């Protein structure tokens, strides 16, 4: 069994409901959710918006590979209304990022583990520290 830490965020619609639904789908498709942080409200990072984010983190146990977790979480994002257009940061109903996956180090164009910017982002590190083993 692998341990994967995921960061979650939402700043559109019913933010808490979006995150709860994402966690339900992760539980069904990725694996058991072992720990879940409290949600914190934060300002957007990397862009300007009047919509505040709710952010949190979860720890899952999974049999999936990092690539499979990426594919599943991107599918969940699409199902919950996220669309991708370019690479610019923007408002979004849900964001799911792979933060850590066991002790893997992966550096590919579309998959980087550990998440390369997580140490610069309090909205990631505060929830992550809360659930770290």
mmCIF file of the C-alpha atoms, coordinates in Angstrom:
data_MODEL
# 
_entry.id   MODEL 
# 
loop_
_atom_site.group_PDB 
_atom_site.id 
_atom_site.type_symbol 
_atom_site.label_atom_id 
_atom_site.label_alt_id 
_atom_site.label_comp_id 
_atom_site.label_asym_id 
_atom_site.label_entity_id 
_atom_site.label_seq_id 
_atom_site.pdbx_PDB_ins_code 
_atom_site.Cartn_x 
_atom_site.Cartn_y 
_atom_site.Cartn_z 
_atom_site.occupancy 
_atom_site.B_iso_or_equiv 
_atom_site.pdbx_formal_charge 
_atom_site.auth_seq_id 
_atom_site.auth_comp_id 
_atom_site.auth_asym_id 
_atom_site.auth_atom_id 
_atom_site.pdbx_PDB_model_num 
ATOM 1   C CA . UNK A 1 1   ? 0.000   0.000  0.000   1.00 0.00 ? 1   UNK A CA 1 
ATOM 2   C CA . UNK A 1 2   ? 1.238   3.476  -0.873  1.00 0.00 ? 2   UNK A CA 1 
ATOM 3   C CA . UNK A 1 3   ? 0.675   6.657  1.105   1.00 0.00 ? 3   UNK A CA 1 
ATOM 4   C CA . UNK A 1 4   ? -0.300  9.706  -0.900  1.00 0.00 ? 4   UNK A CA 1 
ATOM 5   C CA . UNK A 1 5   ? -0.860  13.189 0.472   1.00 0.00 ? 5   UNK A CA 1 
ATOM 6   C CA . UNK A 1 6   ? -3.243  15.328 -1.566  1.00 0.00 ? 6   UNK A CA 1 
ATOM 7   C CA . UNK A 1 7   ? -3.911  19.048 -1.333  1.00 0.00 ? 7   UNK A CA 1 
ATOM 8   C CA . UNK A 1 8   ? -7.424  20.280 -2.054  1.00 0.00 ? 8   UNK A CA 1 
ATOM 9   C CA . UNK A 1 9   ? -8.742  23.757 -2.731  1.00 0.00 ? 9   UNK A CA 1 
ATOM 10  C CA . UNK A 1 10  ? -11.865 25.507 -3.975  1.00 0.00 ? 10  UNK A CA 1 
ATOM 11  C CA . UNK A 1 11  ? -12.845 29.137 -4.492  1.00 0.00 ? 11  UNK A CA 1 
ATOM 12  C CA . UNK A 1 12  ? -16.022 28.841 -6.562  1.00 0.00 ? 12  UNK A CA 1 
ATOM 13  C CA . UNK A 1 13  ? -19.536 27.812 -5.618  1.00 0.00 ? 13  UNK A CA 1 
ATOM 14  C CA . UNK A 1 14  ? -20.148 25.955 -2.361  1.00 0.00 ? 14  UNK A CA 1 
ATOM 15  C CA . UNK A 1 15  ? -16.471 25.501 -1.573  1.00 0.00 ? 15  UNK A CA 1 
ATOM 16  C CA . UNK A 1 16  ? -16.902 23.166 1.384   1.00 0.00 ? 16  UNK A CA 1 
ATOM 17  C CA . UNK A 1 17  ? -19.371 20.951 -0.489  1.00 0.00 ? 17  UNK A CA 1 
ATOM 18  C CA . UNK A 1 18  ? -16.999 20.778 -3.462  1.00 0.00 ? 18  UNK A CA 1 
ATOM 19  C CA . UNK A 1 19  ? -14.123 19.627 -1.256  1.00 0.00 ? 19  UNK A CA 1 
ATOM 20  C CA . UNK A 1 20  ? -16.317 17.112 0.584   1.00 0.00 ? 20  UNK A CA 1 
ATOM 21  C CA . UNK A 1 21  ? -17.530 15.672 -2.735  1.00 0.00 ? 21  UNK A CA 1 
ATOM 22  C CA . UNK A 1 22  ? -13.958 15.474 -4.028  1.00 0.00 ? 22  UNK A CA 1 
ATOM 23  C CA . UNK A 1 23  ? -12.936 13.563 -0.892  1.00 0.00 ? 23  UNK A CA 1 
ATOM 24  C CA . UNK A 1 24  ? -15.838 11.128 -1.354  1.00 0.00 ? 24  UNK A CA 1 
ATOM 25  C CA . UNK A 1 25  ? -14.757 10.469 -4.948  1.00 0.00 ? 25  UNK A CA 1 
ATOM 26  C CA . UNK A 1 26  ? -11.118 10.104 -3.905  1.00 0.00 ? 26  UNK A CA 1 
ATOM 27  C CA . UNK A 1 27  ? -12.196 7.578  -1.276  1.00 0.00 ? 27  UNK A CA 1 
ATOM 28  C CA . UNK A 1 28  ? -14.078 5.603  -3.946  1.00 0.00 ? 28  UNK A CA 1 
ATOM 29  C CA . UNK A 1 29  ? -11.437 5.768  -6.674  1.00 0.00 ? 29  UNK A CA 1 
ATOM 30  C CA . UNK A 1 30  ? -8.021  6.308  -5.079  1.00 0.00 ? 30  UNK A CA 1 
ATOM 31  C CA . UNK A 1 31  ? -8.201  4.647  -1.678  1.00 0.00 ? 31  UNK A CA 1 
ATOM 32  C CA . UNK A 1 32  ? -9.044  4.934  1.976   1.00 0.00 ? 32  UNK A CA 1 
ATOM 33  C CA . UNK A 1 33  ? -8.744  8.412  3.453   1.00 0.00 ? 33  UNK A CA 1 
ATOM 34  C CA . UNK A 1 34  ? -6.671  7.942  6.608   1.00 0.00 ? 34  UNK A CA 1 
ATOM 35  C CA . UNK A 1 35  ? -6.413  11.564 7.745   1.00 0.00 ? 35  UNK A CA 1 
ATOM 36  C CA . UNK A 1 36  ? -8.078  14.817 6.842   1.00 0.00 ? 36  UNK A CA 1 
ATOM 37  C CA . UNK A 1 37  ? -6.991  18.312 7.871   1.00 0.00 ? 37  UNK A CA 1 
ATOM 38  C CA . UNK A 1 38  ? -9.263  21.098 8.901   1.00 0.00 ? 38  UNK A CA 1 
ATOM 39  C CA . UNK A 1 39  ? -10.135 23.508 6.110   1.00 0.00 ? 39  UNK A CA 1 
ATOM 40  C CA . UNK A 1 40  ? -8.581  26.954 6.124   1.00 0.00 ? 40  UNK A CA 1 
ATOM 41  C CA . UNK A 1 41  ? -9.655  30.044 4.236   1.00 0.00 ? 41  UNK A CA 1 
ATOM 42  C CA . UNK A 1 42  ? -6.917  31.728 2.208   1.00 0.00 ? 42  UNK A CA 1 
ATOM 43  C CA . UNK A 1 43  ? -6.361  34.416 -0.391  1.00 0.00 ? 43  UNK A CA 1 
ATOM 44  C CA . UNK A 1 44  ? -5.666  33.343 -3.982  1.00 0.00 ? 44  UNK A CA 1 
ATOM 45  C CA . UNK A 1 45  ? -2.013  32.629 -4.757  1.00 0.00 ? 45  UNK A CA 1 
ATOM 46  C CA . UNK A 1 46  ? -0.522  33.609 -8.099  1.00 0.00 ? 46  UNK A CA 1 
ATOM 47  C CA . UNK A 1 47  ? -3.541  35.605 -9.315  1.00 0.00 ? 47  UNK A CA 1 
ATOM 48  C CA . UNK A 1 48  ? -6.032  38.224 -8.185  1.00 0.00 ? 48  UNK A CA 1 
ATOM 49  C CA . UNK A 1 49  ? -9.623  37.319 -7.353  1.00 0.00 ? 49  UNK A CA 1 
ATOM 50  C CA . UNK A 1 50  ? -12.330 38.458 -4.972  1.00 0.00 ? 50  UNK A CA 1 
ATOM 51  C CA . UNK A 1 51  ? -13.049 34.793 -4.170  1.00 0.00 ? 51  UNK A CA 1 
ATOM 52  C CA . UNK A 1 52  ? -11.256 33.322 -1.161  1.00 0.00 ? 52  UNK A CA 1 
ATOM 53  C CA . UNK A 1 53  ? -10.159 29.696 -1.184  1.00 0.00 ? 53  UNK A CA 1 
ATOM 54  C CA . UNK A 1 54  ? -10.895 26.905 1.223   1.00 0.00 ? 54  UNK A CA 1 
ATOM 55  C CA . UNK A 1 55  ? -7.864  24.624 1.400   1.00 0.00 ? 55  UNK A CA 1 
ATOM 56  C CA . UNK A 1 56  ? -7.103  21.351 3.106   1.00 0.00 ? 56  UNK A CA 1 
ATOM 57  C CA . UNK A 1 57  ? -5.113  18.159 2.803   1.00 0.00 ? 57  UNK A CA 1 
ATOM 58  C CA . UNK A 1 58  ? -5.789  14.451 3.088   1.00 0.00 ? 58  UNK A CA 1 
ATOM 59  C CA . UNK A 1 59  ? -3.711  11.310 3.456   1.00 0.00 ? 59  UNK A CA 1 
ATOM 60  C CA . UNK A 1 60  ? -4.822  8.254  1.478   1.00 0.00 ? 60  UNK A CA 1 
ATOM 61  C CA . UNK A 1 61  ? -3.636  4.691  1.258   1.00 0.00 ? 61  UNK A CA 1 
ATOM 62  C CA . UNK A 1 62  ? -3.717  3.465  -2.322  1.00 0.00 ? 62  UNK A CA 1 
ATOM 63  C CA . UNK A 1 63  ? -2.642  0.638  -4.562  1.00 0.00 ? 63  UNK A CA 1 
ATOM 64  C CA . UNK A 1 64  ? -2.515  3.002  -7.524  1.00 0.00 ? 64  UNK A CA 1 
ATOM 65  C CA . UNK A 1 65  ? 0.675   4.309  -9.102  1.00 0.00 ? 65  UNK A CA 1 
ATOM 66  C CA . UNK A 1 66  ? 1.446   8.040  -9.023  1.00 0.00 ? 66  UNK A CA 1 
ATOM 67  C CA . UNK A 1 67  ? 0.409   8.302  -12.694 1.00 0.00 ? 67  UNK A CA 1 
ATOM 68  C CA . UNK A 1 68  ? -2.912  6.564  -11.955 1.00 0.00 ? 68  UNK A CA 1 
ATOM 69  C CA . UNK A 1 69  ? -3.575  8.884  -9.002  1.00 0.00 ? 69  UNK A CA 1 
ATOM 70  C CA . UNK A 1 70  ? -2.899  11.873 -11.271 1.00 0.00 ? 70  UNK A CA 1 
ATOM 71  C CA . UNK A 1 71  ? -5.305  10.577 -13.920 1.00 0.00 ? 71  UNK A CA 1 
ATOM 72  C CA . UNK A 1 72  ? -8.044  9.834  -11.375 1.00 0.00 ? 72  UNK A CA 1 
ATOM 73  C CA . UNK A 1 73  ? -7.739  13.195 -9.613  1.00 0.00 ? 73  UNK A CA 1 
ATOM 74  C CA . UNK A 1 74  ? -7.803  15.109 -12.907 1.00 0.00 ? 74  UNK A CA 1 
ATOM 75  C CA . UNK A 1 75  ? -10.952 13.200 -13.878 1.00 0.00 ? 75  UNK A CA 1 
ATOM 76  C CA . UNK A 1 76  ? -12.545 14.091 -10.528 1.00 0.00 ? 76  UNK A CA 1 
ATOM 77  C CA . UNK A 1 77  ? -11.673 17.753 -11.104 1.00 0.00 ? 77  UNK A CA 1 
ATOM 78  C CA . UNK A 1 78  ? -13.358 17.671 -14.516 1.00 0.00 ? 78  UNK A CA 1 
ATOM 79  C CA . UNK A 1 79  ? -16.456 15.973 -13.094 1.00 0.00 ? 79  UNK A CA 1 
ATOM 80  C CA . UNK A 1 80  ? -16.716 18.688 -10.444 1.00 0.00 ? 80  UNK A CA 1 
ATOM 81  C CA . UNK A 1 81  ? -16.620 21.449 -13.033 1.00 0.00 ? 81  UNK A CA 1 
ATOM 82  C CA . UNK A 1 82  ? -12.966 22.331 -13.443 1.00 0.00 ? 82  UNK A CA 1 
ATOM 83  C CA . UNK A 1 83  ? -11.783 23.049 -16.936 1.00 0.00 ? 83  UNK A CA 1 
ATOM 84  C CA . UNK A 1 84  ? -8.278  23.700 -18.149 1.00 0.00 ? 84  UNK A CA 1 
ATOM 85  C CA . UNK A 1 85  ? -7.404  26.501 -20.509 1.00 0.00 ? 85  UNK A CA 1 
ATOM 86  C CA . UNK A 1 86  ? -3.765  27.467 -20.608 1.00 0.00 ? 86  UNK A CA 1 
ATOM 87  C CA . UNK A 1 87  ? -1.555  27.314 -17.560 1.00 0.00 ? 87  UNK A CA 1 
ATOM 88  C CA . UNK A 1 88  ? -2.502  30.554 -15.799 1.00 0.00 ? 88  UNK A CA 1 
ATOM 89  C CA . UNK A 1 89  ? -3.882  30.389 -12.281 1.00 0.00 ? 89  UNK A CA 1 
ATOM 90  C CA . UNK A 1 90  ? -7.594  31.200 -12.083 1.00 0.00 ? 90  UNK A CA 1 
ATOM 91  C CA . UNK A 1 91  ? -10.729 30.703 -10.017 1.00 0.00 ? 91  UNK A CA 1 
ATOM 92  C CA . UNK A 1 92  ? -11.770 27.064 -9.842  1.00 0.00 ? 92  UNK A CA 1 
ATOM 93  C CA . UNK A 1 93  ? -14.445 24.928 -8.238  1.00 0.00 ? 93  UNK A CA 1 
ATOM 94  C CA . UNK A 1 94  ? -11.885 22.310 -7.207  1.00 0.00 ? 94  UNK A CA 1 
ATOM 95  C CA . UNK A 1 95  ? -8.153  21.762 -7.293  1.00 0.00 ? 95  UNK A CA 1 
ATOM 96  C CA . UNK A 1 96  ? -6.515  18.494 -6.295  1.00 0.00 ? 96  UNK A CA 1 
ATOM 97  C CA . UNK A 1 97  ? -2.718  18.278 -6.151  1.00 0.00 ? 97  UNK A CA 1 
ATOM 98  C CA . UNK A 1 98  ? -0.471  15.331 -5.375  1.00 0.00 ? 98  UNK A CA 1 
ATOM 99  C CA . UNK A 1 99  ? 1.837   16.689 -2.690  1.00 0.00 ? 99  UNK A CA 1 
ATOM 100 C CA . UNK A 1 100 ? 3.749   13.579 -1.613  1.00 0.00 ? 100 UNK A CA 1 
ATOM 101 C CA . UNK A 1 101 ? 3.667   9.932  -2.648  1.00 0.00 ? 101 UNK A CA 1 
ATOM 102 C CA . UNK A 1 102 ? 5.634   7.642  -0.322  1.00 0.00 ? 102 UNK A CA 1 
ATOM 103 C CA . UNK A 1 103 ? 9.226   8.852  -0.657  1.00 0.00 ? 103 UNK A CA 1 
ATOM 104 C CA . UNK A 1 104 ? 9.065   9.092  -4.447  1.00 0.00 ? 104 UNK A CA 1 
ATOM 105 C CA . UNK A 1 105 ? 10.851  11.812 -6.380  1.00 0.00 ? 105 UNK A CA 1 
ATOM 106 C CA . UNK A 1 106 ? 9.363   12.263 -9.840  1.00 0.00 ? 106 UNK A CA 1 
ATOM 107 C CA . UNK A 1 107 ? 10.229  15.079 -12.226 1.00 0.00 ? 107 UNK A CA 1 
ATOM 108 C CA . UNK A 1 108 ? 8.201   14.857 -15.407 1.00 0.00 ? 108 UNK A CA 1 
ATOM 109 C CA . UNK A 1 109 ? 6.517   17.686 -17.331 1.00 0.00 ? 109 UNK A CA 1 
ATOM 110 C CA . UNK A 1 110 ? 3.040   16.763 -16.042 1.00 0.00 ? 110 UNK A CA 1 
ATOM 111 C CA . UNK A 1 111 ? 3.900   15.044 -12.756 1.00 0.00 ? 111 UNK A CA 1 
ATOM 112 C CA . UNK A 1 112 ? 6.251   16.353 -10.096 1.00 0.00 ? 112 UNK A CA 1 
ATOM 113 C CA . UNK A 1 113 ? 6.504   14.735 -6.696  1.00 0.00 ? 113 UNK A CA 1 
ATOM 114 C CA . UNK A 1 114 ? 7.042   16.227 -4.171  1.00 0.00 ? 114 UNK A CA 1 
ATOM 115 C CA . UNK A 1 115 ? 4.879   19.078 -5.435  1.00 0.00 ? 115 UNK A CA 1 
ATOM 116 C CA . UNK A 1 116 ? 7.480   21.668 -6.501  1.00 0.00 ? 116 UNK A CA 1 
ATOM 117 C CA . UNK A 1 117 ? 5.776   24.750 -5.019  1.00 0.00 ? 117 UNK A CA 1 
ATOM 118 C CA . UNK A 1 118 ? 4.273   23.343 -1.844  1.00 0.00 ? 118 UNK A CA 1 
ATOM 119 C CA . UNK A 1 119 ? 6.991   24.717 0.451   1.00 0.00 ? 119 UNK A CA 1 
ATOM 120 C CA . UNK A 1 120 ? 6.211   28.249 -0.791  1.00 0.00 ? 120 UNK A CA 1 
ATOM 121 C CA . UNK A 1 121 ? 2.510   27.955 -0.010  1.00 0.00 ? 121 UNK A CA 1 
ATOM 122 C CA . UNK A 1 122 ? 1.197   28.237 3.541   1.00 0.00 ? 122 UNK A CA 1 
ATOM 123 C CA . UNK A 1 123 ? -2.224  27.126 2.292   1.00 0.00 ? 123 UNK A CA 1 
ATOM 124 C CA . UNK A 1 124 ? -0.593  23.784 1.471   1.00 0.00 ? 124 UNK A CA 1 
ATOM 125 C CA . UNK A 1 125 ? 1.898   23.442 4.302   1.00 0.00 ? 125 UNK A CA 1 
ATOM 126 C CA . UNK A 1 126 ? -0.414  24.338 7.212   1.00 0.00 ? 126 UNK A CA 1 
ATOM 127 C CA . UNK A 1 127 ? -2.968  21.586 6.410   1.00 0.00 ? 127 UNK A CA 1 
ATOM 128 C CA . UNK A 1 128 ? -0.204  19.167 5.399   1.00 0.00 ? 128 UNK A CA 1 
ATOM 129 C CA . UNK A 1 129 ? 1.664   19.582 8.673   1.00 0.00 ? 129 UNK A CA 1 
ATOM 130 C CA . UNK A 1 130 ? -1.569  18.942 10.552  1.00 0.00 ? 130 UNK A CA 1 
ATOM 131 C CA . UNK A 1 131 ? -1.892  15.430 9.082   1.00 0.00 ? 131 UNK A CA 1 
ATOM 132 C CA . UNK A 1 132 ? 1.755   14.384 8.618   1.00 0.00 ? 132 UNK A CA 1 
ATOM 133 C CA . UNK A 1 133 ? 2.750   11.156 10.312  1.00 0.00 ? 133 UNK A CA 1 
# 
